[in-house]
Short mmCIF file of C-alpha atoms in Angstrom, two decimals:
data_model
loop_
_atom_site.label_atom_id
_atom_site.label_comp_id
_atom_site.label_asym_id
_atom_site.label_seq_id
_atom_site.Cartn_x
_atom_site.Cartn_y
_atom_site.Cartn_z
CA MET A 1 146.53 50.38 147.40
CA GLN A 2 149.57 48.22 148.00
CA ILE A 3 153.27 49.11 147.98
CA THR A 4 154.88 47.04 145.22
CA ALA A 5 158.44 48.43 145.26
CA ILE A 6 160.74 50.60 147.39
CA THR A 7 163.97 51.52 145.61
CA PRO A 8 166.83 53.92 146.50
CA GLN A 9 167.04 57.13 144.46
CA LYS A 10 170.11 57.32 142.22
CA HIS A 11 171.14 60.86 143.14
CA ASP A 12 170.10 60.98 146.79
CA GLY A 13 170.88 58.02 149.02
CA SER A 14 168.75 59.45 151.83
CA ARG A 15 165.56 59.11 149.77
CA CYS A 16 163.78 56.29 147.99
CA ASN A 17 161.04 55.90 145.41
CA ILE A 18 157.81 54.21 146.36
CA GLU A 19 155.71 52.36 143.82
CA VAL A 20 152.08 51.61 144.53
CA ASP A 21 150.19 49.02 142.51
CA GLY A 22 153.10 48.80 140.08
CA ARG A 23 153.42 52.54 139.41
CA PHE A 24 155.64 55.29 140.81
CA PHE A 25 153.75 57.13 143.53
CA CYS A 26 156.19 59.39 145.36
CA GLY A 27 159.65 59.88 146.79
CA MET A 28 160.21 59.67 150.53
CA GLN A 29 162.95 59.94 153.12
CA LEU A 30 164.44 56.50 153.77
CA LEU A 31 164.33 57.28 157.51
CA THR A 32 160.57 57.87 157.28
CA VAL A 33 160.10 54.56 155.49
CA MET A 34 162.05 52.75 158.20
CA GLU A 35 160.37 54.54 161.10
CA HIS A 36 156.90 53.63 159.84
CA ARG A 37 157.94 50.14 158.74
CA LEU A 38 156.77 50.55 155.19
CA LYS A 39 157.67 47.57 153.03
CA VAL A 40 156.67 45.81 149.84
CA GLY A 41 153.23 44.37 150.45
CA SER A 42 152.12 47.08 152.90
CA VAL A 43 148.54 48.18 152.31
CA VAL A 44 148.30 51.98 152.38
CA THR A 45 146.08 54.88 151.40
CA GLU A 46 147.05 57.95 149.44
CA GLU A 47 146.25 60.05 152.51
CA GLN A 48 148.63 58.03 154.68
CA LEU A 49 151.55 58.37 152.27
CA SER A 50 150.84 62.08 151.76
CA ALA A 51 150.84 62.67 155.51
CA LEU A 52 154.10 60.74 155.97
CA GLN A 53 155.81 62.61 153.16
CA LEU A 54 154.64 65.98 154.47
CA ALA A 55 155.86 65.23 157.98
CA GLY A 56 159.22 63.87 156.91
CA GLU A 57 160.14 66.00 153.91
CA LYS A 58 158.60 69.44 154.08
CA GLN A 59 161.84 71.13 155.18
CA THR A 60 163.90 69.20 152.63
CA ALA A 61 161.45 70.12 149.88
CA LEU A 62 161.51 73.76 150.95
CA ASP A 63 165.32 73.80 150.86
CA LYS A 64 165.35 72.30 147.37
CA ALA A 65 162.75 74.75 146.11
CA LEU A 66 164.68 77.71 147.50
CA LEU A 67 167.80 76.45 145.75
CA HIS A 68 165.79 76.03 142.54
CA ILE A 69 164.75 79.69 142.48
CA SER A 70 168.18 81.03 143.49
CA SER A 71 169.37 81.46 139.89
CA SER A 72 166.27 83.20 138.49
CA MET A 73 162.72 84.20 139.36
CA LYS A 74 160.12 81.45 139.16
CA THR A 75 156.34 81.31 139.18
CA GLU A 76 154.22 79.25 141.55
CA ARG A 77 153.60 76.74 138.75
CA ASP A 78 157.34 76.46 138.08
CA VAL A 79 157.94 75.49 141.71
CA ARG A 80 155.04 73.03 141.78
CA ASP A 81 156.25 71.38 138.57
CA PHE A 82 159.78 71.16 139.96
CA LEU A 83 158.60 69.50 143.17
CA ARG A 84 156.35 67.10 141.26
CA ARG A 85 159.32 66.02 139.11
CA LYS A 86 161.22 65.36 142.35
CA GLY A 87 158.44 63.04 143.51
CA TYR A 88 156.79 65.29 146.09
CA LEU A 89 153.04 65.07 146.57
CA LYS A 90 150.54 67.93 146.44
CA GLU A 91 150.43 68.40 150.21
CA VAL A 92 154.18 69.01 150.32
CA SER A 93 154.00 71.38 147.34
CA ASP A 94 151.17 73.30 149.00
CA TYR A 95 153.24 73.68 152.16
CA VAL A 96 156.36 74.81 150.27
CA VAL A 97 154.52 77.28 148.04
CA GLU A 98 152.72 78.92 150.95
CA LYS A 99 155.97 79.22 152.91
CA MET A 100 157.79 80.75 149.93
CA LYS A 101 154.96 83.19 149.28
CA GLY A 102 155.04 84.16 152.96
CA TYR A 103 158.78 84.81 152.73
CA GLY A 104 158.25 86.90 149.59
CA TYR A 105 160.22 84.51 147.39
CA LEU A 106 157.25 83.66 145.17
CA ASP A 107 155.22 86.46 143.64
CA ASP A 108 153.56 85.82 140.29
CA GLU A 109 152.62 89.49 139.89
CA ALA A 110 156.23 90.62 140.36
CA TYR A 111 157.37 87.85 138.00
CA ALA A 112 154.90 89.04 135.33
CA ARG A 113 156.05 92.66 135.64
CA ALA A 114 159.73 91.72 135.38
CA TYR A 115 159.12 89.37 132.47
CA ALA A 116 157.01 91.87 130.54
CA GLU A 117 159.61 94.60 131.02
CA SER A 118 162.44 92.32 129.91
CA ALA A 119 160.65 90.79 126.92
CA GLY A 120 158.83 93.93 125.78
CA ALA A 121 161.71 95.14 123.61
CA ARG A 122 161.76 91.98 121.49
CA LYS A 123 158.26 90.49 121.71
CA GLY A 124 154.70 91.64 121.17
CA ASP A 125 152.16 91.68 123.97
CA ARG A 126 150.26 88.76 122.46
CA LEU A 127 153.26 86.42 122.80
CA ILE A 128 154.20 87.76 126.24
CA ARG A 129 150.66 87.11 127.44
CA MET A 130 150.72 83.56 126.06
CA GLU A 131 154.08 82.78 127.67
CA LEU A 132 152.99 84.11 131.05
CA ARG A 133 149.81 82.04 130.92
CA ARG A 134 151.96 79.00 130.15
CA LYS A 135 153.90 79.82 133.32
CA GLY A 136 150.67 79.72 135.30
CA VAL A 137 150.28 83.48 135.83
CA ASP A 138 146.62 84.51 136.01
CA ASP A 139 145.06 87.05 133.65
CA ALA A 140 144.68 89.75 136.30
CA ALA A 141 148.43 89.73 137.01
CA ILE A 142 149.19 89.70 133.28
CA ASP A 143 146.87 92.65 132.65
CA ALA A 144 148.60 94.61 135.40
CA ALA A 145 152.02 93.78 133.94
CA LEU A 146 151.10 94.83 130.40
CA PRO A 147 150.10 98.48 130.45
CA GLU A 148 148.93 100.07 127.23
CA ARG A 149 151.95 100.70 125.02
CA ASP A 150 152.80 101.45 121.43
CA GLU A 151 154.37 98.25 120.14
CA ARG A 152 155.56 99.78 116.87
CA GLU A 153 158.97 100.74 118.23
CA ALA A 154 159.64 97.22 119.45
CA ALA A 155 158.36 95.75 116.17
CA ARG A 156 160.63 98.09 114.24
CA ALA A 157 163.68 97.00 116.27
CA VAL A 158 162.87 93.31 115.76
CA LEU A 159 162.35 93.90 112.04
CA GLU A 160 165.63 95.76 111.60
CA LYS A 161 167.52 92.98 113.37
CA TYR A 162 165.85 90.33 111.21
CA LEU A 163 166.59 92.15 107.93
CA ARG A 164 170.20 92.92 108.81
CA ALA A 165 172.48 91.67 106.00
CA LYS A 166 169.46 90.47 103.99
CA THR A 167 168.27 91.69 100.62
CA PRO A 168 164.78 93.16 101.15
CA ASP A 169 163.11 91.43 98.20
CA GLU A 170 159.48 90.31 98.24
CA LYS A 171 160.27 86.83 99.57
CA THR A 172 162.35 88.25 102.43
CA VAL A 173 159.66 90.80 103.25
CA ARG A 174 157.03 88.03 103.49
CA LYS A 175 159.30 86.08 105.82
CA ALA A 176 159.94 89.22 107.87
CA TYR A 177 156.18 89.74 108.22
CA ALA A 178 155.73 86.14 109.39
CA HIS A 179 158.64 86.62 111.81
CA LEU A 180 156.98 89.65 113.39
CA LEU A 181 153.74 87.70 113.83
CA SER A 182 155.66 84.81 115.42
CA LYS A 183 157.10 87.30 117.94
CA GLY A 184 153.62 88.21 119.10
CA PHE A 185 153.00 91.44 117.21
CA ASP A 186 149.53 91.82 115.72
CA TYR A 187 148.86 92.15 112.00
CA ASP A 188 148.48 95.93 112.00
CA THR A 189 151.67 96.51 114.00
CA ALA A 190 153.68 94.16 111.77
CA ARG A 191 152.32 95.79 108.61
CA ALA A 192 153.00 99.28 109.93
CA ALA A 193 156.62 98.38 110.76
CA LEU A 194 157.18 97.02 107.25
CA GLU A 195 155.55 100.02 105.59
CA ALA A 196 157.62 102.44 107.66
CA LEU A 197 160.81 100.66 106.67
CA ARG A 198 159.75 100.52 103.01
CA GLY A 199 158.96 104.23 103.09
CA GLU A 200 162.44 105.01 104.36
CA ASP A 201 164.02 102.89 101.64
CA GLU A 202 162.01 104.70 98.96
CA GLY A 203 162.88 108.04 100.49
#
């Protein structure tokens, strides 16, 4: 592996981007680059660059990650993806994640519980489960966050909101059914919500 470019980062003059063999490899503190005399043409290994980045940037990466989660809860995968986009390598991400978990700032189980409680009034469990998996939450944490519940009340509320100011003809009802399915409610729950509403209209 050979360093083929070292360029300053646009939004942070204290850091630069390092390209290896013509491709972006990582970001690094400019001071670290200078201290270790890295330059275009230097022959390096992935392990060497990872070790240099970890030594020089772990506190900076931790500070950025803490700022990233200050506005809302994040999962471990969210933080890892954020750090990767910033150019940090896996060793730095591992360090940051472990530190944040130790401080209690990262807790996928707590995230899953909070998300399920918040989304439960407007989404079915199937969609909530899929979204949490996309966030990197494991199935055990999702199962614990989704206790057995009757989804019909939530489906009914979503249905009433969707049909507000609409004429409940057959075409609209079909679209309403598809809307309930898209919100993660299963077929039986969606059908039951529509039948209950139809029964009230007939009554």
